[in-house]
PDB file of C-alpha atoms in Angstrom:
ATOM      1  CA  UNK F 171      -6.318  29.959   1.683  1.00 51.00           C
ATOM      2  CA  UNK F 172      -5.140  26.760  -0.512  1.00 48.00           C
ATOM      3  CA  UNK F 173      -5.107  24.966   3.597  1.00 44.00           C
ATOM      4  CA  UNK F 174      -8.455  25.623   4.091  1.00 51.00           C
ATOM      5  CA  UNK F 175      -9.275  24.940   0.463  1.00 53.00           C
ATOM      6  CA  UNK F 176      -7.669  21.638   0.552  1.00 49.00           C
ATOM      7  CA  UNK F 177      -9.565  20.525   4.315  1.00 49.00           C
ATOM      8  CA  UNK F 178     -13.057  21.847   2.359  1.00 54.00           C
ATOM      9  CA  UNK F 179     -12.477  18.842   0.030  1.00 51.00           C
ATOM     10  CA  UNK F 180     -10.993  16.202   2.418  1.00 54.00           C
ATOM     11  CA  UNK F 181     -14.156  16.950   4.361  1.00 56.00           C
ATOM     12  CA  UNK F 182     -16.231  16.730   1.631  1.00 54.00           C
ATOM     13  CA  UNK F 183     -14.655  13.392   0.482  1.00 54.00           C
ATOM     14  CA  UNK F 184     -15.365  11.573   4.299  1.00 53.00           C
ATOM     15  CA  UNK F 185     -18.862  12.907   4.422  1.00 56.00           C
ATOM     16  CA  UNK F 186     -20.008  11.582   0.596  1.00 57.00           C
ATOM     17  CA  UNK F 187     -17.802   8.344   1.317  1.00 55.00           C
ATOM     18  CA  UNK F 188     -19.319   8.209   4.650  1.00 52.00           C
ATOM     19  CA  UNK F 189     -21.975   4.864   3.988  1.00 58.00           C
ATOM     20  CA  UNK F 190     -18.632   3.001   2.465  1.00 49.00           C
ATOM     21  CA  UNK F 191     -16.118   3.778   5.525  1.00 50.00           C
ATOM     22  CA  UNK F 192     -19.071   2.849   7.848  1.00 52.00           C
ATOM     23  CA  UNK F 193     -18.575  -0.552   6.447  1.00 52.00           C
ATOM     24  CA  UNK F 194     -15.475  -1.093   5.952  1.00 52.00           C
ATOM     25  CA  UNK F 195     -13.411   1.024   8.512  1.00 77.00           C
ATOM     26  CA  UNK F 196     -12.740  -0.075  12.136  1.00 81.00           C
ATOM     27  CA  UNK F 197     -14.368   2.223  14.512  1.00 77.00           C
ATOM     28  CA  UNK F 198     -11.770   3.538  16.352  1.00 78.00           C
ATOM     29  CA  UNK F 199     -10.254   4.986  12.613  1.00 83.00           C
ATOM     30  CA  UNK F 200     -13.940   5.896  11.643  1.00 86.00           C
ATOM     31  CA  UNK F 201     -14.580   9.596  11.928  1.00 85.00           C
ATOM     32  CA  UNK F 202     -18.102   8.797  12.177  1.00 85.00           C
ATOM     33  CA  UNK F 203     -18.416   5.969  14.661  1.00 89.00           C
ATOM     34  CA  UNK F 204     -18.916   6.962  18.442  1.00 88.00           C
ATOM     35  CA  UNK F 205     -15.657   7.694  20.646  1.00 93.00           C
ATOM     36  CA  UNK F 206     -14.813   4.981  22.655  1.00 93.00           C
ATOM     37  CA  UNK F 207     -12.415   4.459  25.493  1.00 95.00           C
ATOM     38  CA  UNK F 208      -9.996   2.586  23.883  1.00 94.00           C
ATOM     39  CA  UNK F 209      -9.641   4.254  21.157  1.00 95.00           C
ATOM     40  CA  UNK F 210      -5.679   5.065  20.491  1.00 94.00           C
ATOM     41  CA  UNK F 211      -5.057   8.741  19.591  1.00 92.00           C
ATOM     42  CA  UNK F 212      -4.602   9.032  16.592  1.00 91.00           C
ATOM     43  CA  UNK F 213      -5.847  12.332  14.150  1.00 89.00           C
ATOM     44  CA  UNK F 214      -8.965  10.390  13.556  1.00 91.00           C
ATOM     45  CA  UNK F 215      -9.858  10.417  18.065  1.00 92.00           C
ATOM     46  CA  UNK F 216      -8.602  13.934  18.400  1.00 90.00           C
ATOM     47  CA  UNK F 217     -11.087  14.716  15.038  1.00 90.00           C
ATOM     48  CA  UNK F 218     -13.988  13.540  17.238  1.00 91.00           C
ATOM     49  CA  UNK F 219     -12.913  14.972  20.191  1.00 89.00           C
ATOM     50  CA  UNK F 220     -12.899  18.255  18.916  1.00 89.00           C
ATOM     51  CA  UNK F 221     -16.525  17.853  17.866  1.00 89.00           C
ATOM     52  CA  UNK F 222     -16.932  17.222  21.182  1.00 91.00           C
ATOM     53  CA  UNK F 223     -15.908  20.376  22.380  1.00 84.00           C
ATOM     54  CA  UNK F 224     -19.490  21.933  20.132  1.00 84.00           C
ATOM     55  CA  UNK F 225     -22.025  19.670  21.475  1.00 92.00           C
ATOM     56  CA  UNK F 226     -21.946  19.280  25.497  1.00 91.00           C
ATOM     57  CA  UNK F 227     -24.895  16.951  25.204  1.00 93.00           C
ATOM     58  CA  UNK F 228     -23.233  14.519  23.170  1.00 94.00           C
ATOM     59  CA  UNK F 229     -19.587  15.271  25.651  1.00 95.00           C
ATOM     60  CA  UNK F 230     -21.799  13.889  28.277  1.00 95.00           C
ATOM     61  CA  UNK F 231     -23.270  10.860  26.710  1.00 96.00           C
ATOM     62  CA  UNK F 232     -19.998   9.567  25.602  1.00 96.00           C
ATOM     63  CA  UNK F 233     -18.526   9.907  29.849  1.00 97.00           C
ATOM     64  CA  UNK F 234     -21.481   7.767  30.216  1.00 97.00           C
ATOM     65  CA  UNK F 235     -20.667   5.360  28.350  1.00 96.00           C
ATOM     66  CA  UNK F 236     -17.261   4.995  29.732  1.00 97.00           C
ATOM     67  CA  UNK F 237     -18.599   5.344  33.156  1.00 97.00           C
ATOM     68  CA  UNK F 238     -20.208   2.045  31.861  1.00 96.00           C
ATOM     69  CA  UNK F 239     -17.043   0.281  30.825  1.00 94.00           C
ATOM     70  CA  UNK F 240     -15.330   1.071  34.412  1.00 95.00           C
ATOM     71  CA  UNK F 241     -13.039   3.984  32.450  1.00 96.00           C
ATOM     72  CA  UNK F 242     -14.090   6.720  35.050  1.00 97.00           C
ATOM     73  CA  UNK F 243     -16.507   7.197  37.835  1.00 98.00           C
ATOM     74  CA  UNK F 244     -17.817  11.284  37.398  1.00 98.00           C
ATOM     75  CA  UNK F 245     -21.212  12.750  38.747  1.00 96.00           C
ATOM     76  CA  UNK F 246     -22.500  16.090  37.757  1.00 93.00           C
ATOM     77  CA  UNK F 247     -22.032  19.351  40.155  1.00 91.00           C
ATOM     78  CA  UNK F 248     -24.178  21.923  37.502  1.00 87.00           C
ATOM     79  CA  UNK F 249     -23.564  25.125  36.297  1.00 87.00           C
ATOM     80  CA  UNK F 250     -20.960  27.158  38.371  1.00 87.00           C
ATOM     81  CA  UNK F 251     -21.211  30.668  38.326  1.00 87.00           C
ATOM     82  CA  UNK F 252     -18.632  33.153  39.844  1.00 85.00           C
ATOM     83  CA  UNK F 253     -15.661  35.129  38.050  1.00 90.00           C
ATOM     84  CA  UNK F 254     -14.708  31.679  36.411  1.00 92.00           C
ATOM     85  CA  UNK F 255     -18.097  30.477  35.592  1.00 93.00           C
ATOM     86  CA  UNK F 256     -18.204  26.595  34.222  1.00 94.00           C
ATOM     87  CA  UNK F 257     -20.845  25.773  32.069  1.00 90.00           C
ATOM     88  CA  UNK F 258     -21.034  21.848  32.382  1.00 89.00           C
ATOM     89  CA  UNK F 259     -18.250  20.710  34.517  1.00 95.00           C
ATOM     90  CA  UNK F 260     -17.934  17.047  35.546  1.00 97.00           C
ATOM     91  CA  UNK F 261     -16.387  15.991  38.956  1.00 98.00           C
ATOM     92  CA  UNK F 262     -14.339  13.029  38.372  1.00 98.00           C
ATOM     93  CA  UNK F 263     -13.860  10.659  41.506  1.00 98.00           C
ATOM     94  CA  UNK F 264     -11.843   7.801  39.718  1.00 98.00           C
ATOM     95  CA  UNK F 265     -10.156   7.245  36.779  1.00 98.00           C
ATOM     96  CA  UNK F 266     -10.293   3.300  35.458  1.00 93.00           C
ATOM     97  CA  UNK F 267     -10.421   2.094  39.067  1.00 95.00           C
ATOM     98  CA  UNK F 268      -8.078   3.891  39.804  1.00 98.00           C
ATOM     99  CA  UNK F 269      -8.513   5.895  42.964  1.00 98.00           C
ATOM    100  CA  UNK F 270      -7.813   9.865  43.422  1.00 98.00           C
ATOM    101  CA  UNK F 271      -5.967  11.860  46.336  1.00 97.00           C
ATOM    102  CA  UNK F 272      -9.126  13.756  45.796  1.00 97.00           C
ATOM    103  CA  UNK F 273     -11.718  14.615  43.419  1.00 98.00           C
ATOM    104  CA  UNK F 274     -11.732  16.757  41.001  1.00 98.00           C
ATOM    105  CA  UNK F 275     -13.445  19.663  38.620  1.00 97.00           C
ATOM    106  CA  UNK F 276     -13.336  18.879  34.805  1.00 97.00           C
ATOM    107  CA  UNK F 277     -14.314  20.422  31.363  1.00 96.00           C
ATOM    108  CA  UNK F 278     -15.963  16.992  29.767  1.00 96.00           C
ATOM    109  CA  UNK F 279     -13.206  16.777  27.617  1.00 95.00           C
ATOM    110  CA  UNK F 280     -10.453  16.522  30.685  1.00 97.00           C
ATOM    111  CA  UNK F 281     -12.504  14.438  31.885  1.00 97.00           C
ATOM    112  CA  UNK F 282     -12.902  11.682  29.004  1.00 97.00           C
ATOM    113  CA  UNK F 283      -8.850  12.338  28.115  1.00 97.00           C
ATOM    114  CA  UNK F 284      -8.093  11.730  31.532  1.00 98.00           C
ATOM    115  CA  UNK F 285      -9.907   8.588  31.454  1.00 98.00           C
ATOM    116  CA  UNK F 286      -8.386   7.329  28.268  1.00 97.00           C
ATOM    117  CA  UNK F 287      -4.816   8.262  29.097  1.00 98.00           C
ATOM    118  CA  UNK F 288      -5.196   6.348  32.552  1.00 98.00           C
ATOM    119  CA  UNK F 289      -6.473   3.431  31.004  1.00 97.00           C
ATOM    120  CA  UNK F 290      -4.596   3.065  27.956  1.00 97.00           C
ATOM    121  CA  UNK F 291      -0.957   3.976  29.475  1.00 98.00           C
ATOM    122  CA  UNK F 292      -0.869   4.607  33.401  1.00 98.00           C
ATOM    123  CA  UNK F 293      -2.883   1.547  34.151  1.00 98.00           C
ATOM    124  CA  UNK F 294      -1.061  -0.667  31.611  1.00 98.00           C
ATOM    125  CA  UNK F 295       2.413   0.687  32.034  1.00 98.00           C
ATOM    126  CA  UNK F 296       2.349   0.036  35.962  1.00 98.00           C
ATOM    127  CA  UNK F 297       2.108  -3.337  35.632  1.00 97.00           C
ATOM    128  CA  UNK F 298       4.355  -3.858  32.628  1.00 97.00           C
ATOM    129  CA  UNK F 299       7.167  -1.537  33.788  1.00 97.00           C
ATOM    130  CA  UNK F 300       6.976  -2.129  37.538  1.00 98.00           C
ATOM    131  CA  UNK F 301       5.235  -5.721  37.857  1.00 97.00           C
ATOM    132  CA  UNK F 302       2.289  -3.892  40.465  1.00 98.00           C
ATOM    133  CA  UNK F 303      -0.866  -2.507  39.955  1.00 98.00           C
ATOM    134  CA  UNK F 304      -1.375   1.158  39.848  1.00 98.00           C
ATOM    135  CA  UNK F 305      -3.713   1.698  42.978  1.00 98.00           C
ATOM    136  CA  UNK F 306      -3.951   5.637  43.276  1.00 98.00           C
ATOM    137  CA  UNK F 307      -3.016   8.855  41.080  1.00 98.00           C
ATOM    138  CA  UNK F 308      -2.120  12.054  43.345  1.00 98.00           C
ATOM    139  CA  UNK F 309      -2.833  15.679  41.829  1.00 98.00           C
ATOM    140  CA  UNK F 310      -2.703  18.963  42.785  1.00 97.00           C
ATOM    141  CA  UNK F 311      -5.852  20.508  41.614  1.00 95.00           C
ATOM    142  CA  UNK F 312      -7.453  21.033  38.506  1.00 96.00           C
ATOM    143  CA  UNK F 313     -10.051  24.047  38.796  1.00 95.00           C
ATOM    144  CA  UNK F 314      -8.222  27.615  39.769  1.00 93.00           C
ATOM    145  CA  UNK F 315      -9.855  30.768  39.024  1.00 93.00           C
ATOM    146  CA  UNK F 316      -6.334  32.285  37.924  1.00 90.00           C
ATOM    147  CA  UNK F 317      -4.330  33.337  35.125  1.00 84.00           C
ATOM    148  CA  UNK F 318      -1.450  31.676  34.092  1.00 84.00           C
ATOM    149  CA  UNK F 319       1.458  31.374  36.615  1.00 80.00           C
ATOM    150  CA  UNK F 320      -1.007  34.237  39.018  1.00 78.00           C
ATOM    151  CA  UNK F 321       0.805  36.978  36.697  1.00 81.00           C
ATOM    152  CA  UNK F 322      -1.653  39.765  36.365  1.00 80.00           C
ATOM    153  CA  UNK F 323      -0.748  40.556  32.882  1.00 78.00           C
ATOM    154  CA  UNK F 324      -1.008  36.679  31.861  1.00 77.00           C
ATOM    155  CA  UNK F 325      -3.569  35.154  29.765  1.00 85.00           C
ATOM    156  CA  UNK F 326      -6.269  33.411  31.659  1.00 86.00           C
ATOM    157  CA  UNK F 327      -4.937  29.673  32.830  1.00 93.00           C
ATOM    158  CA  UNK F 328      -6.412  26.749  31.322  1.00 94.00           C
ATOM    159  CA  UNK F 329      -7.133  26.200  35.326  1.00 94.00           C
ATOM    160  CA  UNK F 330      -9.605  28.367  35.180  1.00 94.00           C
ATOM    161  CA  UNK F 331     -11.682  26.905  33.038  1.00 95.00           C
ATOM    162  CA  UNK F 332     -10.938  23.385  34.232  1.00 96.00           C
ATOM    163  CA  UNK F 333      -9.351  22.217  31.235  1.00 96.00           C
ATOM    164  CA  UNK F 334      -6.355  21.149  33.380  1.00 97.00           C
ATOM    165  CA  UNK F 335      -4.571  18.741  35.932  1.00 98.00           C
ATOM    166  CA  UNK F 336      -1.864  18.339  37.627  1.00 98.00           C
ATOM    167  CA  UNK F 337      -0.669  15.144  38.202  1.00 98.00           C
ATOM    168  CA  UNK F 338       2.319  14.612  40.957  1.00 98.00           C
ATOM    169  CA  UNK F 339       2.435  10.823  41.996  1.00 98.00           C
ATOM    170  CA  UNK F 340       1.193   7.677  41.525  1.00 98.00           C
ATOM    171  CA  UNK F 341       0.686   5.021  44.473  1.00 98.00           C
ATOM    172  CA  UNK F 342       1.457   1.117  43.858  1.00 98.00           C
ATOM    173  CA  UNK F 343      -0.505  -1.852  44.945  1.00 98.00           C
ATOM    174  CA  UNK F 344       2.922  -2.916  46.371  1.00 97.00           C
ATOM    175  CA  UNK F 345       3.537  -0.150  48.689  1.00 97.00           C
ATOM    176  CA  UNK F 346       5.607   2.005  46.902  1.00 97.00           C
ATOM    177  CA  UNK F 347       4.731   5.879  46.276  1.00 97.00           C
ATOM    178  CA  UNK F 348       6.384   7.337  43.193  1.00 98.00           C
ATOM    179  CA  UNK F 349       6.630  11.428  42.650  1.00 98.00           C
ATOM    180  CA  UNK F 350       7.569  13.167  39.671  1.00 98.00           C
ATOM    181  CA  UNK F 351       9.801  15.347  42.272  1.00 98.00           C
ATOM    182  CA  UNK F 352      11.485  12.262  43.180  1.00 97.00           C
ATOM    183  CA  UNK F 353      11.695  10.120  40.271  1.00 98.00           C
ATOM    184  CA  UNK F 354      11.946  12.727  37.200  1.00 97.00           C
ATOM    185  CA  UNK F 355      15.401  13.094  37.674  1.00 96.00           C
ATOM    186  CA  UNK F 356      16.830   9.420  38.715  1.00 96.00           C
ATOM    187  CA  UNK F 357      17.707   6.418  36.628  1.00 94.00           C
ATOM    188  CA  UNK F 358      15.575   2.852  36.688  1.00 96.00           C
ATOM    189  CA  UNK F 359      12.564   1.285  36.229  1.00 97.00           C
ATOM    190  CA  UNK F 360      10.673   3.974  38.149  1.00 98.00           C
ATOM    191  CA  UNK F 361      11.908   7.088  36.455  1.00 98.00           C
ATOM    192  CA  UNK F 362      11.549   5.374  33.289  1.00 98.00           C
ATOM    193  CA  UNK F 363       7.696   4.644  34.087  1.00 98.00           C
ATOM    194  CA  UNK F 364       7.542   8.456  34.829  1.00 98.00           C
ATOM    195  CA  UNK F 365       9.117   9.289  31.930  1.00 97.00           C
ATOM    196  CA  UNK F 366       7.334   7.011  29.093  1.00 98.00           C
ATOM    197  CA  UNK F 367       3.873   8.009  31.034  1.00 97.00           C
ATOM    198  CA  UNK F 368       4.860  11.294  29.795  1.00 98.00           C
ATOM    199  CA  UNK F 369       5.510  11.024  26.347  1.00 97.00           C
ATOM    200  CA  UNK F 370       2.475   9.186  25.869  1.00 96.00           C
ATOM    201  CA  UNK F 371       0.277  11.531  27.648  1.00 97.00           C
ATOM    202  CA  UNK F 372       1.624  14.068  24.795  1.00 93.00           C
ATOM    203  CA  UNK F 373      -1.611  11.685  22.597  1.00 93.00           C
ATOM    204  CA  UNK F 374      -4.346  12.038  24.775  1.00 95.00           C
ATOM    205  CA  UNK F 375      -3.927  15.958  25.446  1.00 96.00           C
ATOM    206  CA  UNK F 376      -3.409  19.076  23.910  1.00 94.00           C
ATOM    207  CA  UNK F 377      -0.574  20.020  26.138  1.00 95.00           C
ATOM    208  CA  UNK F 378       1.690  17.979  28.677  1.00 97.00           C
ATOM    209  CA  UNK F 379       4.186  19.951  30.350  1.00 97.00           C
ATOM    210  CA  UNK F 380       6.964  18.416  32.737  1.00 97.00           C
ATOM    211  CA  UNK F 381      10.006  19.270  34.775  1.00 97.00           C
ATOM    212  CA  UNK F 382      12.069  20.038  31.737  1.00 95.00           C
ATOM    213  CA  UNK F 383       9.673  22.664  30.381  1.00 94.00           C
ATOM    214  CA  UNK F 384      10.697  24.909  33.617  1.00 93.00           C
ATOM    215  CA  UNK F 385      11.051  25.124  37.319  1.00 93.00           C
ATOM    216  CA  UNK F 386       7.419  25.423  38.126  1.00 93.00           C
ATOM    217  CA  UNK F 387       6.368  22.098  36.836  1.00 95.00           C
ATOM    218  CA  UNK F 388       9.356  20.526  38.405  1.00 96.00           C
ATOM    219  CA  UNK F 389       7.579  18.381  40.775  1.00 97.00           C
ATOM    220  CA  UNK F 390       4.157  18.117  38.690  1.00 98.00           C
ATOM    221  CA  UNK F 391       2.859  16.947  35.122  1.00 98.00           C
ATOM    222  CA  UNK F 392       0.414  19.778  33.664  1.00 97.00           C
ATOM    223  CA  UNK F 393      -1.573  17.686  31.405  1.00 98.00           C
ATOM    224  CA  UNK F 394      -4.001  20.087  29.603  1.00 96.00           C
ATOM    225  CA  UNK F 395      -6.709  20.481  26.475  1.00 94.00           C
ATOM    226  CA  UNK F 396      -5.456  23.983  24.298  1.00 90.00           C
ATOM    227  CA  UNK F 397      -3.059  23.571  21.941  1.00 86.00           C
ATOM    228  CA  UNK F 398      -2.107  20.316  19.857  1.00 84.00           C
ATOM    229  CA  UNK F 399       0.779  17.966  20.399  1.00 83.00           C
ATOM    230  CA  UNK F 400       2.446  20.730  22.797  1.00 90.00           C
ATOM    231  CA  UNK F 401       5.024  18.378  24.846  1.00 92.00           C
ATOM    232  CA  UNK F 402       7.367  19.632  26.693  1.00 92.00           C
TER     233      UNK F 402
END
């Protein structure tokens, strides 16, 4: 009770002190300024993304936008119907110039994390870490109509509502093809791009989960929306 008490007030604080943080706060630590691709994840992006999740309309509009500033290239299949119906799913074709194996089926929110993840850390980290250009991301799927690890008695997979990918290599301007299979467990530049790629995607969603979490994920990063700060 006192939690939800004390969020009441903080909430009513921001929203009378709105006109004076409009002024004076950045935008990317303004809870009332768009979303923007850049924006670093703090409490303040995952506040907005969350009102996100309530208003598809304004989801959409802000994948525009960063389908303006080159953060993702996405176009719109419409309403799927089916055992796992998806009410406004986004097919994402590239990610920050960044090319795909394949395309794939996204909630909007996957969609814009994705986006902000690969242009804020994968992109950046390539070419810092490894001194080449990151050309190509490899994945194996993101919409499944399934429950969690195909158990019968599991609770529905975040797959199945396309609130998930899995991510298994990335491809270098220079030639070189890096796997998480491959790389995870080694020593070196390489393994350490896998690895700090990791613990920064543990920012943009609500769950990453690697090779260490178990042997299902050993050769893939699960990078999904439930959950907060789950990183394993």
């Amino acid at each position: 009770m006192k939690y939800w008490l004390g969020s009441i007030v903080i909430m009513l604080i921001i929203v009378i002190n709105g006109p004076w943080i409009n002024r004076h706060i950045p935008a990317e630590y303004n809870p009332f300024a768009p979303i923007a691709l850049n924006d670093p994840p703090t409490l303040i992006t995952r506040y907005k993304m969350w009102k996100l999740d309530k208003n598809p309309q304004a989801c959409m509009a802000v994948l525009e936008r960063v389908q303006q500033d080159g953060g993702l290239i996405f176009s719109n299949p419409g309403k799927m119907s089916g055992k796992c119906p998806l009410d406004n799913p986004v097919r994402v074709r590239a990610l920050g110039g960044v090319a795909l194996s394949s395309s794939f089926l996204a909630s909007c929110r996957l969609a814009l994390s994705s986006a902000m993840f690969v242009s804020q850390v994968a992109k950046p980290l390539a070419q810092q870490k490894l001194g080449t250009p990151l050309i190509r991301i490899e994945h194996l799927g993101s919409y499944a109509c399934r429950n969690m690890y195909n158990k019968p008695d599991a609770r529905l997979s975040e797959h199945a509502t396309a609130e998930a990918l899995d991510v298994s290599g990335f491809q270098l301007m220079d030639g070189r093809h890096l796997t998480v299979l491959k790389q995870w467990p080694k020593e070196g530049a390489e393994a350490d791009y896998m690895h700090t790629i990791f613990a920064e995607s543990c920012g943009y969603f609500g769950n990453s989960i690697g090779p260490k979490y178990n042997a299902a994920h050993a050769n893939h990063f699960h990078f999904g929306m439930r959950l907060f700060g789950f990183c394993r």
